[in-house]
Short mmCIF file of C-alpha atoms and ligand atoms in Angstrom, two decimals:
data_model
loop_
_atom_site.label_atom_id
_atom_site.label_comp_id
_atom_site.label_asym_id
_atom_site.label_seq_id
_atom_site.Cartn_x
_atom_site.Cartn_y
_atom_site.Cartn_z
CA UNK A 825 -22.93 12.73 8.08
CA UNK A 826 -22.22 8.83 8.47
CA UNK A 827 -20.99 7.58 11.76
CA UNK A 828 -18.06 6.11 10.38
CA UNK A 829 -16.63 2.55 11.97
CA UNK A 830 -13.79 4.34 13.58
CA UNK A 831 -12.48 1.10 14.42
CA UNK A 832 -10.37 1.30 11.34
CA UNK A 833 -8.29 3.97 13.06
CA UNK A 834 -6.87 1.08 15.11
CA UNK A 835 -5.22 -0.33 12.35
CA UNK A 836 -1.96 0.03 10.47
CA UNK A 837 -2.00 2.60 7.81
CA UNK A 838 -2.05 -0.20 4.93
CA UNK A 839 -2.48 -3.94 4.73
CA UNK A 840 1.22 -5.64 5.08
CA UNK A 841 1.48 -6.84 1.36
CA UNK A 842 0.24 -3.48 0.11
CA UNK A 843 2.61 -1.38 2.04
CA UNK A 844 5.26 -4.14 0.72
CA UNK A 845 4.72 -3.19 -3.28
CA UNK A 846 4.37 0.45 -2.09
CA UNK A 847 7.93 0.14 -1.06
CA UNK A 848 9.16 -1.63 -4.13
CA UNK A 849 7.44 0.15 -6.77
CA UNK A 850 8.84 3.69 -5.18
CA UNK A 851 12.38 1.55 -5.09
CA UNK A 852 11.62 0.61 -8.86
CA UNK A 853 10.69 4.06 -10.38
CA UNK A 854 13.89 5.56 -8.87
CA UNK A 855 16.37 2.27 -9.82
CA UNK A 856 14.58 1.49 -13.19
CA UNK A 857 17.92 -0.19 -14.37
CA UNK A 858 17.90 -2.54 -11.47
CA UNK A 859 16.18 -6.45 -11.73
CA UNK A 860 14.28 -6.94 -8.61
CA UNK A 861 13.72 -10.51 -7.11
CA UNK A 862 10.63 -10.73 -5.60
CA UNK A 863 10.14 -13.45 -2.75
CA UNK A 864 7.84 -11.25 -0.70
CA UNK A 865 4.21 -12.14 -1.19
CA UNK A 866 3.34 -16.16 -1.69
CA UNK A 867 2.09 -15.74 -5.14
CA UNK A 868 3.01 -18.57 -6.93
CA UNK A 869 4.53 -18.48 -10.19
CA UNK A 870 4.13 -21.94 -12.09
CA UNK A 871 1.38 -22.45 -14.65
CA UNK A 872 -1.56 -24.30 -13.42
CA UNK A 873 -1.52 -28.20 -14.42
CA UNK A 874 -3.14 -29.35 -18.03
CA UNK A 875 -6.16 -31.27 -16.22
CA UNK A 876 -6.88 -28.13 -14.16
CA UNK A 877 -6.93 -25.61 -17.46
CA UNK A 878 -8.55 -28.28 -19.70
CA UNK A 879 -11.51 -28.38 -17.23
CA UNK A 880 -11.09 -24.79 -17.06
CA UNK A 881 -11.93 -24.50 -20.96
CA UNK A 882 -14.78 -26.60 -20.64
CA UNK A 883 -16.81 -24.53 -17.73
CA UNK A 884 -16.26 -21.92 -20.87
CA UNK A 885 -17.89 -24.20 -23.66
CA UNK A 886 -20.79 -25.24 -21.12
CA UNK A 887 -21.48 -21.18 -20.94
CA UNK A 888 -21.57 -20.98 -24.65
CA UNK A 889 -24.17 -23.39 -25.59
CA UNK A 890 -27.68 -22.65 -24.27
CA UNK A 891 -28.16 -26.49 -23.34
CA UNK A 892 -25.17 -26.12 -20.63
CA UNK A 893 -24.99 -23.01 -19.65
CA UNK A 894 -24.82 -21.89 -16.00
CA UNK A 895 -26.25 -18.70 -14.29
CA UNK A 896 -26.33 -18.38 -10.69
CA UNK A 897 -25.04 -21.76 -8.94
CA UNK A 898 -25.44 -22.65 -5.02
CA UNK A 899 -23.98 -20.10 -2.90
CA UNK A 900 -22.11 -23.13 -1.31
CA UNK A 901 -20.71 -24.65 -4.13
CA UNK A 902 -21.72 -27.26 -6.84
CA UNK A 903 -22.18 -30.29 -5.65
CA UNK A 904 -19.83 -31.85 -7.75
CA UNK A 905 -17.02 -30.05 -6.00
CA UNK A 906 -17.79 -30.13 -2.51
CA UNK A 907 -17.99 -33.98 -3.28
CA UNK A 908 -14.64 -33.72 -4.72
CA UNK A 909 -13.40 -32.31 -1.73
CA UNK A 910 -15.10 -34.57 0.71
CA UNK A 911 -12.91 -37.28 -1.58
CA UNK A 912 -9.63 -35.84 -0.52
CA UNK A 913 -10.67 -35.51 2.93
CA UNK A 914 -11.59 -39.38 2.92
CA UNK A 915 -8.06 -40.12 1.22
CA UNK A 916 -6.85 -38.47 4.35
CA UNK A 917 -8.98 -40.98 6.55
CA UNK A 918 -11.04 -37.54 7.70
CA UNK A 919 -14.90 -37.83 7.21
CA UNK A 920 -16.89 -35.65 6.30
CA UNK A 921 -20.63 -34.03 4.88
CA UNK A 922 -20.82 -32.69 1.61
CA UNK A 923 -23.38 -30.36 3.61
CA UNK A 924 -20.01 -29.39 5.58
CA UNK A 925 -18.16 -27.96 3.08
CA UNK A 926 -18.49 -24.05 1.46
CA UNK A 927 -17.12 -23.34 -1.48
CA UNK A 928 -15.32 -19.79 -1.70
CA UNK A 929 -13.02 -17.42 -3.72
CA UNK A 930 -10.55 -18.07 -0.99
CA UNK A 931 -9.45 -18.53 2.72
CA UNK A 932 -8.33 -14.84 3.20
CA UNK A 933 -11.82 -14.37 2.55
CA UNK A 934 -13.27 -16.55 5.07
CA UNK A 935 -11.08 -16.06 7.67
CA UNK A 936 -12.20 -12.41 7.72
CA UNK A 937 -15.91 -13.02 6.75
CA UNK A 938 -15.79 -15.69 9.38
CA UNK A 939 -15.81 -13.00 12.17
CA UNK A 940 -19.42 -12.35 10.83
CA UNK A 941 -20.76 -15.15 13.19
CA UNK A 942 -19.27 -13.38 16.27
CA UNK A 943 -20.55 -11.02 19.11
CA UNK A 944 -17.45 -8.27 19.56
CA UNK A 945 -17.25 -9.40 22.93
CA UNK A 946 -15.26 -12.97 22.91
CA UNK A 947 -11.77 -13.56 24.72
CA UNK A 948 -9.70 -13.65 21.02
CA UNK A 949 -6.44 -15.67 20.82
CA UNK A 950 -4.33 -15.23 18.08
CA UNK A 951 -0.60 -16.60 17.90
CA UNK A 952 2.09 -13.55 17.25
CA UNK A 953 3.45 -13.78 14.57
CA UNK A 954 0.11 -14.39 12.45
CA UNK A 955 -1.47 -13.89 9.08
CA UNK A 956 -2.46 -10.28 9.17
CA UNK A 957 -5.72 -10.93 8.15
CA UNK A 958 -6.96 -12.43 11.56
CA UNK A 959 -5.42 -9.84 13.08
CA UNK A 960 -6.81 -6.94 11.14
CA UNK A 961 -10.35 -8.06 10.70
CA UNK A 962 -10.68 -8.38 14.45
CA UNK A 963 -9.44 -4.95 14.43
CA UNK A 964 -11.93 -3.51 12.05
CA UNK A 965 -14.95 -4.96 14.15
CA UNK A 966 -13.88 -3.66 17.56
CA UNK A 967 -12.84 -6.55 19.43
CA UNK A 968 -9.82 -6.90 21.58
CA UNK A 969 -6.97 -9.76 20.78
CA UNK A 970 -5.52 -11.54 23.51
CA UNK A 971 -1.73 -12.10 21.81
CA UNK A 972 -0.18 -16.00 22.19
CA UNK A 973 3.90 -15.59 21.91
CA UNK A 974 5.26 -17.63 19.22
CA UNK A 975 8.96 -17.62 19.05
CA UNK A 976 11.85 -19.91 19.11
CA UNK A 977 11.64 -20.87 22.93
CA UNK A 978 8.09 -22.71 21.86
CA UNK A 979 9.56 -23.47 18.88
CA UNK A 980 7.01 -21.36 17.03
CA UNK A 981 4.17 -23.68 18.17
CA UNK A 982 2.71 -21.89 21.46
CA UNK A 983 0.27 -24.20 23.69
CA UNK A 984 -2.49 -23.74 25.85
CA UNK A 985 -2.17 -21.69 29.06
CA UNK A 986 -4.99 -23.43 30.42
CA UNK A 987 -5.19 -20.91 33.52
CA UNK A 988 -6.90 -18.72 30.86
CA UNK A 989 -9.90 -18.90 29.37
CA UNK A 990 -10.79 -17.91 25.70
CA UNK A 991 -13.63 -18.25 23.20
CA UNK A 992 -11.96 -17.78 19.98
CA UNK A 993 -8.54 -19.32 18.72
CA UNK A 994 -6.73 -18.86 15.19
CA UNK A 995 -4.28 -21.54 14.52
CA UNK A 996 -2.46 -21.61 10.96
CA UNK A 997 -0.62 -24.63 10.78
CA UNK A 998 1.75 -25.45 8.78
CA UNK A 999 2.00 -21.95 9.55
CA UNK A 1000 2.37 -18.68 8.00
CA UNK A 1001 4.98 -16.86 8.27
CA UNK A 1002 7.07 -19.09 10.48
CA UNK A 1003 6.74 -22.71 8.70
CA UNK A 1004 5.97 -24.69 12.01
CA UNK A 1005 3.14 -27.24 12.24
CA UNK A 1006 1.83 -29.04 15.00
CA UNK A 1007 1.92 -32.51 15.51
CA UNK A 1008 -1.56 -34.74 16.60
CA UNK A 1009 -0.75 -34.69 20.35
CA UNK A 1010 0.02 -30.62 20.60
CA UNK A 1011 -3.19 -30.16 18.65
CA UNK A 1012 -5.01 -32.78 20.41
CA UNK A 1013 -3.89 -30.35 23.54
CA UNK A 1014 -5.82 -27.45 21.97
CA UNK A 1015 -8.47 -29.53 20.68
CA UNK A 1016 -8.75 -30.37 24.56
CA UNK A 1017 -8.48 -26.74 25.40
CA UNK A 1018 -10.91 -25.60 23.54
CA UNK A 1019 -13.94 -28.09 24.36
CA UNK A 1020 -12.67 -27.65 28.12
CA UNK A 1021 -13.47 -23.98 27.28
CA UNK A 1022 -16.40 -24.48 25.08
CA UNK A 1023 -14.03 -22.44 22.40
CA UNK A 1024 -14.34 -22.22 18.59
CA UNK A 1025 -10.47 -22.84 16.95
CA UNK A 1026 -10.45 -21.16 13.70
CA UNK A 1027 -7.86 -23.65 12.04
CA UNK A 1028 -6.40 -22.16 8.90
CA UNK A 1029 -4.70 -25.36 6.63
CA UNK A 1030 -3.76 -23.13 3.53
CA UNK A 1031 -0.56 -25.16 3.26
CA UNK A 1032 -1.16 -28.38 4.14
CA UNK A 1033 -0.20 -29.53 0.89
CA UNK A 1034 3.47 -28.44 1.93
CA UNK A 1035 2.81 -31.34 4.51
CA UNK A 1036 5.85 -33.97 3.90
CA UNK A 1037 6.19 -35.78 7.49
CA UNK A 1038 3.42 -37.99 7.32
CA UNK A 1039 2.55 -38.40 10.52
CA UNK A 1040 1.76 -34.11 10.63
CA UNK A 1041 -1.85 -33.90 10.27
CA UNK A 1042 -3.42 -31.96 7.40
CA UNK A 1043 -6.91 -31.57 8.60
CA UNK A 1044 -7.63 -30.37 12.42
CA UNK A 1045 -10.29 -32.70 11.58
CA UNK A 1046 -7.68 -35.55 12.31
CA UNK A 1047 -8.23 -35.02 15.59
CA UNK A 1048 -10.79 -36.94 17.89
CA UNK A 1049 -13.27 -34.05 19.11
CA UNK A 1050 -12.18 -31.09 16.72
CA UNK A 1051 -15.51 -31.48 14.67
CA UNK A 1052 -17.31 -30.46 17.93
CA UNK A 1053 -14.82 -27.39 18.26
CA UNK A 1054 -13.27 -26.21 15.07
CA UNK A 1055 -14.10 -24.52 11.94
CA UNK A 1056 -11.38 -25.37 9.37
CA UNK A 1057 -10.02 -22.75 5.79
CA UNK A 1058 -8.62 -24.27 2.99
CA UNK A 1059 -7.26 -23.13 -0.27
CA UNK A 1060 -6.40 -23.71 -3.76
CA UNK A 1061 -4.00 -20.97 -3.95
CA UNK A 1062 -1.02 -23.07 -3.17
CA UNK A 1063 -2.18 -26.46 -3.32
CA UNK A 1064 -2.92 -26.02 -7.21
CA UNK A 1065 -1.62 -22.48 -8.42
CA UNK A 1066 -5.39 -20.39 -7.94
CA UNK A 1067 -3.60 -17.18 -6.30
CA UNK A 1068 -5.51 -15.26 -9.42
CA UNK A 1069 -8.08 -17.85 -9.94
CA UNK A 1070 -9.39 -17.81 -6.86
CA UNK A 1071 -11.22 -20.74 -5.08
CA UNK A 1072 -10.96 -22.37 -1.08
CA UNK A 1073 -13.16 -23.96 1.18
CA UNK A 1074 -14.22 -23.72 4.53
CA UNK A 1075 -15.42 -26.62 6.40
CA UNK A 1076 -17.94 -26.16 9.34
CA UNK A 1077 -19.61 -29.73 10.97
CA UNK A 1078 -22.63 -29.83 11.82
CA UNK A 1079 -22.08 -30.96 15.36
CA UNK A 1080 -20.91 -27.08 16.11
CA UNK A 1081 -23.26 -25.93 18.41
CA UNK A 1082 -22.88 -23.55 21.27
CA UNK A 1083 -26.12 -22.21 22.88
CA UNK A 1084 -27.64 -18.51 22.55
CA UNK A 1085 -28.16 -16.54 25.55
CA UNK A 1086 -32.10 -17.26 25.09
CA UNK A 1087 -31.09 -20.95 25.48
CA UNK A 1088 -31.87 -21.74 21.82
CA UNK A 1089 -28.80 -23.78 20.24
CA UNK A 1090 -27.06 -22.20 17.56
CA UNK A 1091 -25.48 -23.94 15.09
CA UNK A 1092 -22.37 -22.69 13.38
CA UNK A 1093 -22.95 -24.72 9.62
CA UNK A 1094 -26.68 -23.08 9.45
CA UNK A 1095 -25.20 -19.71 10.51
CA UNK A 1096 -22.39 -19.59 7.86
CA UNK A 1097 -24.78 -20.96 5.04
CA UNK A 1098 -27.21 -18.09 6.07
CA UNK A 1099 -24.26 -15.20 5.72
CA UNK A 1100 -22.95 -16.93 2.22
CA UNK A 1101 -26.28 -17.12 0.94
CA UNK A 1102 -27.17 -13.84 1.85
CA UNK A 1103 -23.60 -11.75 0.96
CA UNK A 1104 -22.50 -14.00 -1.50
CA UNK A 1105 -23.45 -15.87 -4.74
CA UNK A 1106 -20.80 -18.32 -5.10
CA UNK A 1107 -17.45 -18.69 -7.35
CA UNK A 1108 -17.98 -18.77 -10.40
CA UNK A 1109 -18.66 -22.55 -12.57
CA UNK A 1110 -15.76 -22.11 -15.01
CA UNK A 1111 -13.50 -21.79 -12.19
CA UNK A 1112 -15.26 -24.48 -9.80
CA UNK A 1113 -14.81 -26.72 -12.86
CA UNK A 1114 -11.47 -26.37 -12.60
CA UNK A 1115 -11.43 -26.73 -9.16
CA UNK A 1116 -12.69 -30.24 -9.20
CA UNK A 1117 -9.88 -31.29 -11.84
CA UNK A 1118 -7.73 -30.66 -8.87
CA UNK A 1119 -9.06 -33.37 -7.10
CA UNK A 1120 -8.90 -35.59 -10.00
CA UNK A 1121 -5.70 -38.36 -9.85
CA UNK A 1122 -4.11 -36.93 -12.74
CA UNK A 1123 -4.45 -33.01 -11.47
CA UNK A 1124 -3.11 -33.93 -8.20
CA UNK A 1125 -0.58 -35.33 -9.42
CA UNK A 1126 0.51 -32.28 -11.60
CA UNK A 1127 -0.18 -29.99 -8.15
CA UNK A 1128 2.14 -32.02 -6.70
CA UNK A 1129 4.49 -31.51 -9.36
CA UNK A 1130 4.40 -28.04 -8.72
CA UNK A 1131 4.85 -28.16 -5.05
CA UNK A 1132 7.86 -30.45 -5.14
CA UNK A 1133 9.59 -27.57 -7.23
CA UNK A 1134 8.41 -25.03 -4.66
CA UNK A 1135 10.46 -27.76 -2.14
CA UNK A 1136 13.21 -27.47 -3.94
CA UNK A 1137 13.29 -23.97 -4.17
CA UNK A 1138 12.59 -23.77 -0.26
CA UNK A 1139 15.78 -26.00 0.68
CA UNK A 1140 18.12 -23.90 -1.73
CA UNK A 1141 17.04 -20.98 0.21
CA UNK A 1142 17.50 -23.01 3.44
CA UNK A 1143 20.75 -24.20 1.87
CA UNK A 1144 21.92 -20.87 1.44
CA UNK A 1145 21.37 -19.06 4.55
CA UNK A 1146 22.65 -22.03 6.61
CA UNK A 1147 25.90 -21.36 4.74
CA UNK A 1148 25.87 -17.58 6.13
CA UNK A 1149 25.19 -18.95 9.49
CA UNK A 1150 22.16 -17.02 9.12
CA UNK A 1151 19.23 -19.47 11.91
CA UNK A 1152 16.11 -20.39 10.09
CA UNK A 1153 13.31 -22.03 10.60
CA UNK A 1154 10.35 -23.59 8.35
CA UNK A 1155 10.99 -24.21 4.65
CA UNK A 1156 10.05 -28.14 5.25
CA UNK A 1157 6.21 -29.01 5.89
CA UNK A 1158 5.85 -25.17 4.46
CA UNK A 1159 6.49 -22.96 1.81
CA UNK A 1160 8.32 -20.37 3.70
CA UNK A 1161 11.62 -19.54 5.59
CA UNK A 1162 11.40 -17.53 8.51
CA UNK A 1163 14.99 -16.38 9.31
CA UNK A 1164 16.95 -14.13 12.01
CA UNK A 1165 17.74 -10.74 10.65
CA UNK A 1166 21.39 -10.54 10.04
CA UNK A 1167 22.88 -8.14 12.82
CA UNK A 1168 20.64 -8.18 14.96
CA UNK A 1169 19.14 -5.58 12.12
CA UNK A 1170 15.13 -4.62 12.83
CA UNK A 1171 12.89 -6.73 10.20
CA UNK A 1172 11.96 -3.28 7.93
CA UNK A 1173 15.56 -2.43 8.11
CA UNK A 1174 16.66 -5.53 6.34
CA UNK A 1175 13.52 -5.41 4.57
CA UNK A 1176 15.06 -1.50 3.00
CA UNK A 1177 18.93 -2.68 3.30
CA UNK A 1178 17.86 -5.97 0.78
CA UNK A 1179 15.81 -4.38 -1.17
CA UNK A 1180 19.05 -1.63 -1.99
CA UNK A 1181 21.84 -3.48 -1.69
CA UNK A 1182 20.86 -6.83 -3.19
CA UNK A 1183 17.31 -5.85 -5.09
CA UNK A 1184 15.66 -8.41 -3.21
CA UNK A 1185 12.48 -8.38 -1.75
CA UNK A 1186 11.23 -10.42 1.09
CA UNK A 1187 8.42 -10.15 3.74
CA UNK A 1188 9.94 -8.38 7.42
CA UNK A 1189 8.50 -10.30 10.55
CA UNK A 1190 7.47 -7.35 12.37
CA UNK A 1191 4.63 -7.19 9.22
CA UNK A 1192 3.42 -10.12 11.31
CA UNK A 1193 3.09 -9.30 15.23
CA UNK A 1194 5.95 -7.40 17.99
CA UNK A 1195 7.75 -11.40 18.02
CA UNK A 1196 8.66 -11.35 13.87
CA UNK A 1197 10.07 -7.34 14.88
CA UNK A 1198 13.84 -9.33 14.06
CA UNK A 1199 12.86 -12.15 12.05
CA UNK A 1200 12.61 -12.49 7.84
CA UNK A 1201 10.71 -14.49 5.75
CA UNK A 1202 11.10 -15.62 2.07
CA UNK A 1203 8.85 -17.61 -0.04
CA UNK A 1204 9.84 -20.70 -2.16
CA UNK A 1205 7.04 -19.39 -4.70
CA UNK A 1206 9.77 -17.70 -7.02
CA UNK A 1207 11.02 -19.51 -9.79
CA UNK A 1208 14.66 -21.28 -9.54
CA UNK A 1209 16.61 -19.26 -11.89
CA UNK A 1210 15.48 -16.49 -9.41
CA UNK A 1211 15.61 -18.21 -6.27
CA UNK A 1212 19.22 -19.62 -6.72
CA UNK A 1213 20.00 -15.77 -7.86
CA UNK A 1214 18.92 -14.57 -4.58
CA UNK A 1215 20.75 -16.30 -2.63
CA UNK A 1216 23.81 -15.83 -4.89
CA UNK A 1217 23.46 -12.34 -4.03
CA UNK A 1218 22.18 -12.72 -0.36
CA UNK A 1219 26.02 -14.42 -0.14
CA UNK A 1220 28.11 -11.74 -1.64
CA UNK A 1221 26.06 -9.03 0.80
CA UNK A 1222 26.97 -10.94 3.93
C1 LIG B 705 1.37 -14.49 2.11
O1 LIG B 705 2.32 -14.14 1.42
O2 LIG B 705 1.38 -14.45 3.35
C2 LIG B 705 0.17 -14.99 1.43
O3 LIG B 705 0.38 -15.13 0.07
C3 LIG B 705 -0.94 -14.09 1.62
C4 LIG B 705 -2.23 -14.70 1.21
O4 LIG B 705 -2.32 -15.89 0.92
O5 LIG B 705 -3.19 -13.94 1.21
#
């Protein structure tokens, strides 16, 4: 018989956003007659710009012709793309190697397979309330998490304690599910903290395209010192529509180094590229084609399009709950709103009460750490006709 990991008896029963549809497909089949808003899960909804699918059809023509056609590409990514990426970096006065950047089918990936290049026994911080996936991946591999409050006293941006040491901090900024983002100094601070510490910080930037105050950094690489401390994710699921497509990035500089107990320096970028080359062959050319298009002046200007219609959508929401009363947070710099549960009501109680009463379904805090256990969020990622229904009905309920 296998020795099973039995570490996956530590964690929930199901994965938050599966446990979600659970709930609303068993709602469904019993209230067929009902239409159910979704603004759960941050799936986007809009089509993916022209440039993006044109470029898109022609990774298909180049595998039809035997002249252009593609088999296995670089684990890491063509190179046309990670240049493309290293552009938009420099338009953000960050610098960086091509030789830096992976190519992936997404940062939910890499911020799980990222815990790869860890012994189980490192001092974890992760901020409550988190992306799941940090939490649950640290689960499956045995290690113990050191919890970071995030709540409304910090304003959802927790700092250093720097009484306590840790090797290993996840920061998602702007984040998800609560919308906050740091500002240069506070992540200068943990910048600070974690070379004091000789720390890795694991800085997820899914959403920096949500990023409207320009003086917010969208890189952790904005800071002086990060590229000595920081591994940074990065995604094309929200910036340009790839939820189903699938394709991120993960940036690790080559000036990560910490030493191996045998003295021998380790470094970080020739670690990953050994795991990616040896568990995984790369996203696929069609789809790294239209990847690049992305990056192009006319695709980011379609992306951002897109996003400014997610903005809208976000401050209608906002709009709507500050009419109720109802204290939110996020929604600007981010795609979601993270809101107090009306009543003092527990997170999965709202989640059930708004998913009967008003057919609505949203994403309860306590899905993300003990501090969302009274909190809400929605997503902007619906489209308007939905979102302005929502709230319509979210203000006949209370
Ligand atoms: C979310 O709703 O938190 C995200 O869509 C999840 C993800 O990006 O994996």
């Amino acid at each position: 018989m296998p020795k099973l990991n039995e570490n996956y008896l530590n964690l929930k029963e199901s994965y938050l956003f599966s446990e979600i549809s659970h709930r609303v497909n068993s709602y469904i089949s019993t209230n067929p007659d009902k239409r159910v808003i979704r603004l759960g899960i941050g799936d986007v909804t809009l089509p993916i710009g022209p440039a993006v699918i044109s470029q898109l059809h022609e990774g298909v023509n180049a595998l039809a012709n035997a002249e252009t056609f593609k088999g296995y590409g670089p684990e890491q990514g063509y190179a046309f793309l990670r240049e493309a990426i290293v552009d938009y970096y420099k338009q953000n006065n960050v610098i960086i190697d091509a030789d830096e950047v992976f190519v992936s089918d997404g940062a939910k990936s890499d911020t799980g397979n990222i815990t790869d290049l860890f012994d189980k026994d490192n001092v974890i911080l992760i901020p409550d309330p988190v992306y799941p996936v940090y939490v649950d991946t640290n689960i499956m591999n045995g290690r113990n998490i050191t919890y970071i409050d995030a709540n409304i006293q910090n304003n959802f941006l927790p700092m250093p304690d720097h009484s306590v040491h840790a090797d290993i901090i996840y920061i998602c900024s702007p984040n998800n599910p609560t919308g906050a983002a740091y500002n240069k100094e506070q992540l200068k601070e943990w910048v600070d903290y974690a070379l004091e510490n000789n720390a890795v910080i694991l800085y997820d930037s899914a959403y920096e395209c949500f990023i409207t105050d320009e003086t917010l950094p969208r890189s952790i690489f904005a800071i002086d010192g990060a590229k000595k401390c920081a591994i940074e994710f990065c995604s094309l699921s929200k910036t340009a529509g790839f939820t189903g497509t699938r394709c991120g990035y993960t940036i690790v500089p080559k000036d990560l180094t910490f030493t191996a107990s045998n003295t021998a320096q380790m470094s970080l970028n020739a670690m990953w590229n050994r795991r990616q080359t040896t568990k995984f062959n790369g996203v696929s050319y069609i789809v790294q084609k239209g990847a690049a298009a992305v990056f192009s002046v006319e695709g980011m200007a379609q992306c951002k399009k897109n996003i400014q219609y997610y903005q809208e959508n976000a401050r209608i929401i906002a709009e709507g709950l500050a009419q109720k009363n109802i204290r939110y947070f996020g929604g600007v710099n981010s795609p979601y709103i993270w809101f107090e549960c009306p009543n003092n009501m527990d997170s999965w109680d709202f989640f059930d009460y708004l998913l009967c009463h008003a057919q609505i379904v949203g994403t309860p805090g306590a899905g993300f750490g003990k501090n969302g256990q009274k909190f809400f969020r929605l997503t902007s990622f619906g489209n308007r006709e939905n979102t302005i229904e929502a709230m319509e009905r979210i203000n006949k309920l209370f």
